[in-house]
């Protein structure tokens, strides 16, 4: 039996069955990706807010399902900007 709480570790794709509570946000992102036909989709948030788990155990498994057409997406890449001036600059741009 796997324990559902991972502590400070993020959930991965193989943990999708344990990841819960973000269904509404996942569905909203799926709708945005479907409508936009964009090849880039960015998830941005404060440190420790669950972005990695959201993308890895929530969004990617949903997009990988046969229900969602993702032909316009080439690959899924999860990037965590380093805690540097560059990472801070990226955050500043995203916050606009």
PDB file of C-alpha atoms in Angstrom:
ATOM      1  CA  UNK A   1       0.000   0.000   0.000  1.00  0.00           C
ATOM      2  CA  UNK A   2       1.357   3.407  -1.003  1.00  0.00           C
ATOM      3  CA  UNK A   3       0.880   6.306   1.360  1.00  0.00           C
ATOM      4  CA  UNK A   4      -0.901   9.258  -0.272  1.00  0.00           C
ATOM      5  CA  UNK A   5       1.079  11.976   1.510  1.00  0.00           C
ATOM      6  CA  UNK A   6       4.520  12.556  -0.001  1.00  0.00           C
ATOM      7  CA  UNK A   7       5.773  15.162   2.463  1.00  0.00           C
ATOM      8  CA  UNK A   8       7.912  17.725   0.684  1.00  0.00           C
ATOM      9  CA  UNK A   9       8.443  15.511  -2.372  1.00  0.00           C
ATOM     10  CA  UNK A  10       6.369  16.265  -5.469  1.00  0.00           C
ATOM     11  CA  UNK A  11       3.917  13.826  -7.014  1.00  0.00           C
ATOM     12  CA  UNK A  12       4.938  12.194 -10.301  1.00  0.00           C
ATOM     13  CA  UNK A  13       2.892  10.777 -13.175  1.00  0.00           C
ATOM     14  CA  UNK A  14       2.843   7.367 -11.513  1.00  0.00           C
ATOM     15  CA  UNK A  15       1.240   9.059  -8.469  1.00  0.00           C
ATOM     16  CA  UNK A  16      -1.740  10.413 -10.443  1.00  0.00           C
ATOM     17  CA  UNK A  17      -4.116   8.092  -8.591  1.00  0.00           C
ATOM     18  CA  UNK A  18      -2.991   9.654  -5.287  1.00  0.00           C
ATOM     19  CA  UNK A  19      -3.113  13.270  -6.464  1.00  0.00           C
ATOM     20  CA  UNK A  20      -6.417  14.867  -5.510  1.00  0.00           C
ATOM     21  CA  UNK A  21      -8.117  18.171  -4.908  1.00  0.00           C
ATOM     22  CA  UNK A  22      -7.109  20.079  -8.039  1.00  0.00           C
ATOM     23  CA  UNK A  23      -9.607  18.636 -10.536  1.00  0.00           C
ATOM     24  CA  UNK A  24     -11.231  21.995 -11.303  1.00  0.00           C
ATOM     25  CA  UNK A  25      -7.890  23.676 -12.027  1.00  0.00           C
ATOM     26  CA  UNK A  26      -6.732  20.718 -14.146  1.00  0.00           C
ATOM     27  CA  UNK A  27      -9.927  20.820 -16.215  1.00  0.00           C
ATOM     28  CA  UNK A  28      -9.578  24.583 -16.673  1.00  0.00           C
ATOM     29  CA  UNK A  29      -6.009  24.151 -17.972  1.00  0.00           C
ATOM     30  CA  UNK A  30      -7.079  21.323 -20.293  1.00  0.00           C
ATOM     31  CA  UNK A  31      -9.823  23.561 -21.745  1.00  0.00           C
ATOM     32  CA  UNK A  32      -7.342  26.404 -22.261  1.00  0.00           C
ATOM     33  CA  UNK A  33      -4.846  24.112 -23.995  1.00  0.00           C
ATOM     34  CA  UNK A  34      -7.580  22.630 -26.193  1.00  0.00           C
ATOM     35  CA  UNK A  35      -8.954  26.027 -27.238  1.00  0.00           C
ATOM     36  CA  UNK A  36      -5.676  27.812 -27.761  1.00  0.00           C
ATOM     37  CA  UNK A  37      -3.889  25.166 -29.827  1.00  0.00           C
ATOM     38  CA  UNK A  38      -0.701  26.660 -28.399  1.00  0.00           C
ATOM     39  CA  UNK A  39       2.563  24.769 -28.283  1.00  0.00           C
ATOM     40  CA  UNK A  40       3.569  26.425 -24.999  1.00  0.00           C
ATOM     41  CA  UNK A  41       1.616  26.374 -21.758  1.00  0.00           C
ATOM     42  CA  UNK A  42       3.116  27.848 -18.592  1.00  0.00           C
ATOM     43  CA  UNK A  43       2.108  27.078 -15.015  1.00  0.00           C
ATOM     44  CA  UNK A  44       3.443  29.730 -12.667  1.00  0.00           C
ATOM     45  CA  UNK A  45       3.017  30.119  -8.939  1.00  0.00           C
ATOM     46  CA  UNK A  46       4.734  30.736  -5.659  1.00  0.00           C
ATOM     47  CA  UNK A  47       7.411  28.390  -4.431  1.00  0.00           C
ATOM     48  CA  UNK A  48       5.878  25.436  -2.608  1.00  0.00           C
ATOM     49  CA  UNK A  49       2.395  25.918  -4.052  1.00  0.00           C
ATOM     50  CA  UNK A  50       2.351  22.515  -5.765  1.00  0.00           C
ATOM     51  CA  UNK A  51       3.141  23.438  -9.384  1.00  0.00           C
ATOM     52  CA  UNK A  52       5.359  20.402  -9.987  1.00  0.00           C
ATOM     53  CA  UNK A  53       2.779  18.000  -8.562  1.00  0.00           C
ATOM     54  CA  UNK A  54      -0.015  19.768 -10.441  1.00  0.00           C
ATOM     55  CA  UNK A  55       1.756  19.373 -13.770  1.00  0.00           C
ATOM     56  CA  UNK A  56       3.347  15.957 -13.244  1.00  0.00           C
ATOM     57  CA  UNK A  57       0.532  14.090 -11.464  1.00  0.00           C
ATOM     58  CA  UNK A  58      -2.456  16.124 -12.629  1.00  0.00           C
ATOM     59  CA  UNK A  59      -2.114  17.859 -15.970  1.00  0.00           C
ATOM     60  CA  UNK A  60       0.250  15.511 -17.842  1.00  0.00           C
ATOM     61  CA  UNK A  61      -1.754  12.333 -17.092  1.00  0.00           C
ATOM     62  CA  UNK A  62      -4.964  14.101 -18.135  1.00  0.00           C
ATOM     63  CA  UNK A  63      -3.383  15.343 -21.369  1.00  0.00           C
ATOM     64  CA  UNK A  64      -1.978  11.867 -22.012  1.00  0.00           C
ATOM     65  CA  UNK A  65      -5.435  10.335 -21.870  1.00  0.00           C
ATOM     66  CA  UNK A  66      -7.155   9.484 -25.152  1.00  0.00           C
ATOM     67  CA  UNK A  67      -9.956  11.939 -24.300  1.00  0.00           C
ATOM     68  CA  UNK A  68      -7.826  15.036 -24.888  1.00  0.00           C
ATOM     69  CA  UNK A  69      -6.478  15.953 -28.336  1.00  0.00           C
ATOM     70  CA  UNK A  70      -2.903  17.103 -27.824  1.00  0.00           C
ATOM     71  CA  UNK A  71      -1.561  16.656 -31.337  1.00  0.00           C
ATOM     72  CA  UNK A  72      -0.425  20.292 -31.329  1.00  0.00           C
ATOM     73  CA  UNK A  73       1.765  19.721 -28.246  1.00  0.00           C
ATOM     74  CA  UNK A  74       5.161  18.314 -29.065  1.00  0.00           C
ATOM     75  CA  UNK A  75       6.387  17.420 -25.601  1.00  0.00           C
ATOM     76  CA  UNK A  76       5.850  18.110 -21.935  1.00  0.00           C
ATOM     77  CA  UNK A  77       8.740  19.768 -20.160  1.00  0.00           C
ATOM     78  CA  UNK A  78       8.733  20.778 -16.523  1.00  0.00           C
ATOM     79  CA  UNK A  79      11.175  23.581 -15.777  1.00  0.00           C
ATOM     80  CA  UNK A  80      11.927  24.991 -12.364  1.00  0.00           C
ATOM     81  CA  UNK A  81      13.918  28.216 -12.701  1.00  0.00           C
ATOM     82  CA  UNK A  82      16.905  28.291 -10.380  1.00  0.00           C
ATOM     83  CA  UNK A  83      16.904  30.620  -7.426  1.00  0.00           C
ATOM     84  CA  UNK A  84      19.072  33.138  -9.220  1.00  0.00           C
ATOM     85  CA  UNK A  85      18.689  36.544 -10.759  1.00  0.00           C
ATOM     86  CA  UNK A  86      17.564  34.810 -13.963  1.00  0.00           C
ATOM     87  CA  UNK A  87      14.881  32.859 -12.100  1.00  0.00           C
ATOM     88  CA  UNK A  88      13.734  36.052 -10.406  1.00  0.00           C
ATOM     89  CA  UNK A  89      13.597  37.809 -13.775  1.00  0.00           C
ATOM     90  CA  UNK A  90      11.410  35.017 -15.181  1.00  0.00           C
ATOM     91  CA  UNK A  91       9.071  35.388 -12.236  1.00  0.00           C
ATOM     92  CA  UNK A  92       8.903  39.145 -12.777  1.00  0.00           C
ATOM     93  CA  UNK A  93       7.988  38.692 -16.444  1.00  0.00           C
ATOM     94  CA  UNK A  94       5.335  36.109 -15.666  1.00  0.00           C
ATOM     95  CA  UNK A  95       3.751  38.332 -13.036  1.00  0.00           C
ATOM     96  CA  UNK A  96       3.814  41.202 -15.517  1.00  0.00           C
TER      97      UNK A  96
END
